[in-house]
PDB file of C-alpha atoms in Angstrom:
ATOM      1  CA  MET A1226     -10.977  28.130 -82.089  1.00 50.00           C
ATOM      2  CA  ALA A1227      -9.190  26.533 -79.153  1.00 54.00           C
ATOM      3  CA  ASN A1228     -11.742  27.940 -76.769  1.00 63.00           C
ATOM      4  CA  ASN A1229     -14.465  26.372 -78.845  1.00 65.00           C
ATOM      5  CA  THR A1230     -12.625  23.233 -79.063  1.00 68.00           C
ATOM      6  CA  ARG A1231     -12.187  22.972 -75.218  1.00 67.00           C
ATOM      7  CA  ALA A1232     -15.926  23.763 -74.618  1.00 65.00           C
ATOM      8  CA  ARG A1233     -17.262  21.033 -76.813  1.00 73.00           C
ATOM      9  CA  ARG A1234     -14.727  18.536 -75.162  1.00 71.00           C
ATOM     10  CA  LYS A1235     -16.264  19.772 -71.700  1.00 67.00           C
ATOM     11  CA  VAL A1236     -19.790  19.299 -72.980  1.00 73.00           C
ATOM     12  CA  ARG A1237     -18.931  15.736 -74.295  1.00 77.00           C
ATOM     13  CA  LEU A1238     -17.315  14.958 -71.060  1.00 70.00           C
ATOM     14  CA  SER A1239     -20.247  16.255 -69.040  1.00 75.00           C
ATOM     15  CA  ARG A1240     -22.733  14.055 -71.070  1.00 76.00           C
ATOM     16  CA  ALA A1241     -20.700  11.027 -70.903  1.00 79.00           C
ATOM     17  CA  LEU A1242     -20.391  11.679 -67.008  1.00 80.00           C
ATOM     18  CA  GLY A1243     -23.942  12.416 -66.348  1.00 83.00           C
ATOM     19  CA  LEU A1244     -23.029  15.875 -64.873  1.00 77.00           C
ATOM     20  CA  ALA A1245     -22.468  19.446 -65.912  1.00 72.00           C
ATOM     21  CA  LEU A1246     -19.124  20.508 -65.662  1.00 71.00           C
ATOM     22  CA  THR A1247     -19.625  24.073 -66.969  1.00 67.00           C
ATOM     23  CA  PRO A1248     -22.767  26.489 -67.305  1.00 68.00           C
ATOM     24  CA  LYS A1249     -22.575  25.699 -71.214  1.00 63.00           C
ATOM     25  CA  ALA A1250     -22.585  21.975 -70.597  1.00 62.00           C
ATOM     26  CA  GLU A1251     -25.328  22.428 -68.324  1.00 67.00           C
ATOM     27  CA  LYS A1252     -27.404  24.308 -71.010  1.00 63.00           C
ATOM     28  CA  TYR A1253     -26.491  21.697 -73.619  1.00 60.00           C
ATOM     29  CA  MET A1254     -27.507  18.934 -71.252  1.00 62.00           C
ATOM     30  CA  GLU A1255     -30.862  20.354 -70.877  1.00 65.00           C
ATOM     31  CA  ARG A1256     -31.490  20.205 -74.463  1.00 62.00           C
ATOM     32  CA  ARG A1257     -29.968  16.777 -74.920  1.00 59.00           C
ATOM     33  CA  PRO A1258     -30.290  14.786 -71.409  1.00 55.00           C
ATOM     34  CA  TYR A1259     -28.434  11.571 -72.676  1.00 53.00           C
ATOM     35  CA  GLY A1260     -24.748  10.472 -73.472  1.00 53.00           C
ATOM     36  CA  PRO A1261     -22.804  11.382 -76.509  1.00 53.00           C
ATOM     37  CA  GLY A1262     -22.378   9.657 -79.823  1.00 52.00           C
ATOM     38  CA  GLN A1263     -24.993   7.855 -82.069  1.00 51.00           C
ATOM     39  CA  HIS A1264     -25.948   5.389 -79.577  1.00 48.00           C
ATOM     40  CA  GLY A1265     -26.414   8.048 -76.622  1.00 51.00           C
ATOM     41  CA  ARG A1266     -30.245   7.771 -76.589  1.00 54.00           C
ATOM     42  CA  ALA A1267     -30.098   3.882 -76.540  1.00 51.00           C
ATOM     43  CA  ARG A1268     -30.762   1.952 -73.233  1.00 52.00           C
ATOM     44  CA  LYS A1269     -27.362   1.050 -71.913  1.00 58.00           C
ATOM     45  CA  LYS A1270     -26.707  -2.590 -70.373  1.00 66.00           C
ATOM     46  CA  GLN A1271     -26.059  -2.547 -66.671  1.00 77.00           C
ATOM     47  CA  ASP A1272     -22.799  -1.435 -65.458  1.00 82.00           C
ATOM     48  CA  SER A1273     -20.299  -3.524 -63.525  1.00 92.00           C
ATOM     49  CA  ASP A1274     -19.588  -2.715 -60.225  1.00 93.00           C
ATOM     50  CA  TYR A1275     -15.920  -1.658 -61.150  1.00 94.00           C
ATOM     51  CA  ALA A1276     -17.522   0.661 -63.977  1.00 94.00           C
ATOM     52  CA  VAL A1277     -19.665   2.465 -61.492  1.00 94.00           C
ATOM     53  CA  ARG A1278     -16.864   3.145 -59.085  1.00 96.00           C
ATOM     54  CA  LEU A1279     -14.733   4.203 -61.759  1.00 96.00           C
ATOM     55  CA  ARG A1280     -17.395   6.522 -62.986  1.00 95.00           C
ATOM     56  CA  GLU A1281     -17.752   7.980 -59.696  1.00 96.00           C
ATOM     57  CA  LYS A1282     -13.999   8.691 -59.271  1.00 96.00           C
ATOM     58  CA  GLN A1283     -14.131  10.232 -63.068  1.00 95.00           C
ATOM     59  CA  ARG A1284     -16.980  12.406 -61.694  1.00 95.00           C
ATOM     60  CA  LEU A1285     -15.035  13.807 -58.756  1.00 97.00           C
ATOM     61  CA  ARG A1286     -11.952  14.385 -60.655  1.00 96.00           C
ATOM     62  CA  ALA A1287     -13.743  16.360 -63.280  1.00 95.00           C
ATOM     63  CA  GLN A1288     -15.251  18.739 -60.942  1.00 96.00           C
ATOM     64  CA  TYR A1289     -12.049  19.607 -59.631  1.00 97.00           C
ATOM     65  CA  GLY A1290     -10.309  19.316 -63.064  1.00 95.00           C
ATOM     66  CA  ILE A1291      -7.347  17.462 -61.535  1.00 97.00           C
ATOM     67  CA  ARG A1292      -4.897  14.888 -62.972  1.00 96.00           C
ATOM     68  CA  GLU A1293      -4.926  11.156 -61.818  1.00 97.00           C
ATOM     69  CA  ALA A1294      -1.762  11.553 -60.114  1.00 97.00           C
ATOM     70  CA  GLN A1295      -3.243  14.638 -57.941  1.00 97.00           C
ATOM     71  CA  MET A1296      -6.202  12.591 -57.230  1.00 97.00           C
ATOM     72  CA  THR A1297      -4.402   9.483 -56.140  1.00 97.00           C
ATOM     73  CA  ARG A1298      -2.076  11.723 -53.751  1.00 97.00           C
ATOM     74  CA  ALA A1299      -5.128  13.480 -52.200  1.00 98.00           C
ATOM     75  CA  PHE A1300      -6.796   9.889 -51.498  1.00 98.00           C
ATOM     76  CA  GLU A1301      -3.590   8.640 -49.751  1.00 97.00           C
ATOM     77  CA  GLU A1302      -3.591  11.731 -47.619  1.00 98.00           C
ATOM     78  CA  ALA A1303      -7.336  11.170 -46.626  1.00 98.00           C
ATOM     79  CA  LYS A1304      -6.531   7.568 -46.039  1.00 97.00           C
ATOM     80  CA  ARG A1305      -3.920   8.852 -43.197  1.00 97.00           C
ATOM     81  CA  THR A1306      -6.212  11.339 -42.027  1.00 96.00           C
ATOM     82  CA  LYS A1307      -8.422  10.735 -38.979  1.00 96.00           C
ATOM     83  CA  GLY A1308     -12.085  10.452 -39.820  1.00 96.00           C
ATOM     84  CA  GLN A1309     -13.919   8.910 -42.867  1.00 97.00           C
ATOM     85  CA  THR A1310     -11.600   8.583 -45.768  1.00 98.00           C
ATOM     86  CA  GLY A1311     -14.375   9.490 -48.352  1.00 98.00           C
ATOM     87  CA  GLU A1312     -15.222  12.801 -46.637  1.00 98.00           C
ATOM     88  CA  ASN A1313     -11.760  13.570 -45.808  1.00 98.00           C
ATOM     89  CA  LEU A1314     -11.010  13.520 -49.665  1.00 98.00           C
ATOM     90  CA  VAL A1315     -13.587  15.684 -50.678  1.00 98.00           C
ATOM     91  CA  GLU A1316     -12.740  18.235 -47.801  1.00 98.00           C
ATOM     92  CA  LEU A1317      -8.842  18.110 -48.847  1.00 98.00           C
ATOM     93  CA  LEU A1318      -9.640  18.858 -52.590  1.00 98.00           C
ATOM     94  CA  GLU A1319     -11.927  21.427 -51.506  1.00 98.00           C
ATOM     95  CA  MET A1320      -8.991  23.390 -49.847  1.00 98.00           C
ATOM     96  CA  ARG A1321      -7.169  23.678 -52.996  1.00 98.00           C
ATOM     97  CA  LEU A1322      -6.740  27.370 -53.938  1.00 98.00           C
ATOM     98  CA  ASP A1323      -8.495  27.045 -57.268  1.00 98.00           C
ATOM     99  CA  ALA A1324     -11.523  25.676 -55.598  1.00 98.00           C
ATOM    100  CA  LEU A1325     -11.844  28.208 -53.266  1.00 98.00           C
ATOM    101  CA  VAL A1326     -11.373  30.869 -55.922  1.00 98.00           C
ATOM    102  CA  LEU A1327     -14.259  29.412 -57.786  1.00 98.00           C
ATOM    103  CA  ARG A1328     -16.569  29.022 -54.533  1.00 98.00           C
ATOM    104  CA  ALA A1329     -15.713  32.637 -53.864  1.00 98.00           C
ATOM    105  CA  GLY A1330     -17.281  33.773 -57.273  1.00 97.00           C
ATOM    106  CA  PHE A1331     -13.931  35.016 -58.675  1.00 98.00           C
ATOM    107  CA  ALA A1332     -14.276  32.996 -61.407  1.00 97.00           C
ATOM    108  CA  ARG A1333     -17.114  31.110 -63.503  1.00 95.00           C
ATOM    109  CA  THR A1334     -15.549  27.756 -63.813  1.00 94.00           C
ATOM    110  CA  ILE A1335     -12.753  25.638 -62.271  1.00 96.00           C
ATOM    111  CA  ALA A1336     -10.901  26.208 -65.477  1.00 95.00           C
ATOM    112  CA  GLN A1337     -11.014  29.793 -65.368  1.00 96.00           C
ATOM    113  CA  ALA A1338     -10.092  29.686 -61.424  1.00 97.00           C
ATOM    114  CA  ARG A1339      -6.749  27.602 -62.399  1.00 97.00           C
ATOM    115  CA  GLN A1340      -5.898  30.194 -64.982  1.00 97.00           C
ATOM    116  CA  LEU A1341      -6.357  33.003 -62.590  1.00 98.00           C
ATOM    117  CA  VAL A1342      -3.970  31.393 -59.986  1.00 98.00           C
ATOM    118  CA  VAL A1343      -1.367  30.298 -62.608  1.00 98.00           C
ATOM    119  CA  HIS A1344      -1.389  33.765 -64.036  1.00 98.00           C
ATOM    120  CA  ARG A1345      -0.469  35.213 -60.622  1.00 98.00           C
ATOM    121  CA  HIS A1346      -3.491  37.259 -60.179  1.00 98.00           C
ATOM    122  CA  ILE A1347      -4.234  35.590 -56.648  1.00 98.00           C
ATOM    123  CA  LEU A1348      -2.525  36.241 -53.350  1.00 98.00           C
ATOM    124  CA  VAL A1349      -2.782  34.275 -50.215  1.00 98.00           C
ATOM    125  CA  ASN A1350      -2.174  36.278 -47.138  1.00 98.00           C
ATOM    126  CA  GLY A1351      -0.517  38.748 -49.309  1.00 97.00           C
ATOM    127  CA  GLN A1352       1.733  36.436 -50.926  1.00 98.00           C
ATOM    128  CA  ARG A1353       1.474  35.598 -54.727  1.00 98.00           C
ATOM    129  CA  VAL A1354       0.642  31.972 -55.115  1.00 98.00           C
ATOM    130  CA  ASP A1355       0.715  30.430 -58.754  1.00 98.00           C
ATOM    131  CA  ARG A1356      -0.237  26.862 -57.667  1.00 98.00           C
ATOM    132  CA  PRO A1357      -3.772  25.728 -58.277  1.00 98.00           C
ATOM    133  CA  SER A1358      -3.080  22.723 -55.820  1.00 97.00           C
ATOM    134  CA  PHE A1359      -1.843  25.112 -52.876  1.00 98.00           C
ATOM    135  CA  ARG A1360      -3.701  24.004 -49.754  1.00 98.00           C
ATOM    136  CA  VAL A1361      -5.253  27.071 -48.127  1.00 98.00           C
ATOM    137  CA  SER A1362      -5.166  26.890 -44.260  1.00 98.00           C
ATOM    138  CA  GLU A1363      -7.860  28.050 -41.905  1.00 98.00           C
ATOM    139  CA  GLY A1364      -7.706  31.811 -41.466  1.00 98.00           C
ATOM    140  CA  GLN A1365      -5.812  32.433 -44.512  1.00 98.00           C
ATOM    141  CA  LEU A1366      -7.159  35.338 -46.661  1.00 98.00           C
ATOM    142  CA  ILE A1367      -7.603  34.918 -50.635  1.00 98.00           C
ATOM    143  CA  HIS A1368      -7.427  38.181 -52.499  1.00 98.00           C
ATOM    144  CA  VAL A1369      -7.061  39.568 -55.788  1.00 98.00           C
ATOM    145  CA  HIS A1370      -3.689  41.406 -56.512  1.00 97.00           C
ATOM    146  CA  GLU A1371      -4.501  45.316 -56.515  1.00 95.00           C
ATOM    147  CA  ARG A1372      -3.026  45.656 -60.248  1.00 95.00           C
ATOM    148  CA  SER A1373      -5.357  43.000 -61.313  1.00 97.00           C
ATOM    149  CA  GLU A1374      -8.665  44.112 -59.627  1.00 96.00           C
ATOM    150  CA  LYS A1375      -9.345  46.702 -62.628  1.00 95.00           C
ATOM    151  CA  MET A1376      -9.243  44.077 -64.965  1.00 96.00           C
ATOM    152  CA  GLY A1377     -12.362  42.981 -66.919  1.00 95.00           C
ATOM    153  CA  PRO A1378     -13.016  39.467 -65.654  1.00 94.00           C
ATOM    154  CA  PHE A1379     -12.625  40.630 -62.070  1.00 97.00           C
ATOM    155  CA  GLN A1380     -14.691  43.714 -62.413  1.00 97.00           C
ATOM    156  CA  ILE A1381     -17.413  41.264 -63.699  1.00 96.00           C
ATOM    157  CA  ALA A1382     -16.905  39.033 -60.645  1.00 97.00           C
ATOM    158  CA  ALA A1383     -16.911  41.905 -58.196  1.00 97.00           C
ATOM    159  CA  ALA A1384     -20.428  42.821 -59.547  1.00 96.00           C
ATOM    160  CA  GLY A1385     -21.561  39.289 -58.876  1.00 95.00           C
ATOM    161  CA  ALA A1386     -22.027  38.309 -62.540  1.00 93.00           C
ATOM    162  CA  HIS A1387     -21.163  34.682 -61.742  1.00 93.00           C
ATOM    163  CA  ARG A1388     -23.645  34.124 -58.964  1.00 89.00           C
ATOM    164  CA  ASP A1389     -26.256  32.827 -61.617  1.00 88.00           C
ATOM    165  CA  VAL A1390     -24.336  29.833 -62.293  1.00 89.00           C
ATOM    166  CA  LEU A1391     -22.534  28.948 -59.028  1.00 93.00           C
ATOM    167  CA  PRO A1392     -23.820  27.463 -55.865  1.00 92.00           C
ATOM    168  CA  ALA A1393     -24.358  29.720 -52.845  1.00 94.00           C
ATOM    169  CA  VAL A1394     -21.162  30.709 -50.756  1.00 97.00           C
ATOM    170  CA  PRO A1395     -20.550  27.716 -48.417  1.00 97.00           C
ATOM    171  CA  ALA A1396     -20.327  28.673 -44.837  1.00 97.00           C
ATOM    172  CA  TYR A1397     -16.618  27.786 -44.494  1.00 98.00           C
ATOM    173  CA  LEU A1398     -15.846  30.957 -46.546  1.00 98.00           C
ATOM    174  CA  ASP A1399     -16.229  34.529 -45.573  1.00 98.00           C
ATOM    175  CA  VAL A1400     -16.547  36.331 -48.935  1.00 98.00           C
ATOM    176  CA  LYS A1401     -16.371  40.326 -49.577  1.00 98.00           C
ATOM    177  CA  LEU A1402     -16.976  39.955 -53.338  1.00 97.00           C
ATOM    178  CA  GLU A1403     -16.852  43.793 -54.247  1.00 97.00           C
ATOM    179  CA  ALA A1404     -13.490  43.859 -52.445  1.00 97.00           C
ATOM    180  CA  LEU A1405     -12.447  40.561 -54.260  1.00 98.00           C
ATOM    181  CA  GLN A1406     -11.616  38.774 -50.955  1.00 98.00           C
ATOM    182  CA  ALA A1407     -12.455  35.711 -49.303  1.00 98.00           C
ATOM    183  CA  LYS A1408     -11.135  34.146 -45.901  1.00 98.00           C
ATOM    184  CA  LEU A1409     -11.537  30.240 -45.091  1.00 98.00           C
ATOM    185  CA  VAL A1410     -12.840  30.467 -41.779  1.00 98.00           C
ATOM    186  CA  ARG A1411     -12.494  26.860 -41.097  1.00 98.00           C
ATOM    187  CA  ARG A1412     -12.059  23.334 -42.742  1.00 97.00           C
ATOM    188  CA  PRO A1413     -15.009  22.536 -44.755  1.00 98.00           C
ATOM    189  CA  LYS A1414     -17.394  19.850 -43.901  1.00 98.00           C
ATOM    190  CA  ARG A1415     -18.355  17.355 -46.727  1.00 97.00           C
ATOM    191  CA  SER A1416     -22.055  18.076 -46.285  1.00 97.00           C
ATOM    192  CA  GLU A1417     -21.292  21.565 -47.088  1.00 97.00           C
ATOM    193  CA  VAL A1418     -19.186  20.966 -50.267  1.00 98.00           C
ATOM    194  CA  PRO A1419     -21.345  21.697 -53.581  1.00 96.00           C
ATOM    195  CA  VAL A1420     -20.048  18.590 -55.586  1.00 96.00           C
ATOM    196  CA  THR A1421     -21.725  15.822 -56.703  1.00 94.00           C
ATOM    197  CA  CYS A1422     -20.382  12.605 -55.475  1.00 93.00           C
ATOM    198  CA  GLU A1423     -20.789   9.214 -53.657  1.00 95.00           C
ATOM    199  CA  GLU A1424     -17.379   9.452 -52.290  1.00 97.00           C
ATOM    200  CA  ASN A1425     -17.803   6.007 -50.676  1.00 97.00           C
ATOM    201  CA  LEU A1426     -17.806   4.625 -54.321  1.00 97.00           C
ATOM    202  CA  VAL A1427     -14.531   6.522 -54.794  1.00 97.00           C
ATOM    203  CA  VAL A1428     -12.905   4.918 -51.775  1.00 97.00           C
ATOM    204  CA  GLU A1429     -13.820   1.486 -53.127  1.00 96.00           C
ATOM    205  CA  TYR A1430     -12.326   2.168 -56.478  1.00 97.00           C
ATOM    206  CA  TYR A1431      -8.965   2.964 -54.811  1.00 95.00           C
ATOM    207  CA  ALA A1432      -9.228   0.078 -52.338  1.00 90.00           C
ATOM    208  CA  ARG A1433      -9.863  -2.530 -54.910  1.00 81.00           C
TER     209      ARG A1433
END
C-alpha cells in the first residue's frame, strides 16, 4: 500500500511539473499528457516570471530527489566555483553517489538508488558509504558489496534490465554492469548530464 501511495504521488508530481520522474509516471503521462486535477485539461493563464523560475527549480530538485536545503547548499557551492553557476550546479548534483548509482544502471529510479546507498549495499573504493549525497571524486570506483551482488535487485540490474528506461551511460562513467562496477573517470559536463532543466532559470530563482 505504501509503495502504491508513493507511486501515485510521483505520478501526480510528474504531471504537475510536466516531467516524468519514474518509468511508471512516463507511461501514465503518455495516456494523460496534462496536469493533475479536474482542471488539468483547461488552458492555463500565463505564468509569472517567478512561477516559471520556481517550477524549473522544482523540476531540477525532483529529478535528483533532494530537499530544498540540499539544493540551496549545492547552489551556494556552485556560485563559489569557477565557471557558469547553472552548469556548476547540475555538475555538482550529478556527482552525488545516488545519481551515479542510477546512471550506472544499478537502480531503476533515483529513489531506488538512494535506498541502495542508505542500506549500505554500495561501496566507493572499497569503503561502505551510506550517504546518498556523498560527493564522488574523479577516479573513484563505485561498486556493489560482494555479499549484496547475489540479491535479486542487483542480479536484475547486472543483466541490464533497467536499460530500457534509463538514458545511455554518459561518457564520464566507465561502467562494467555485469560486475556491478562504475568509475567516475572525470567531472561531468552539463551538456552530457541527462536531466531536463534550464539551469539559468534556477540561478535566477536563487538570485532574486
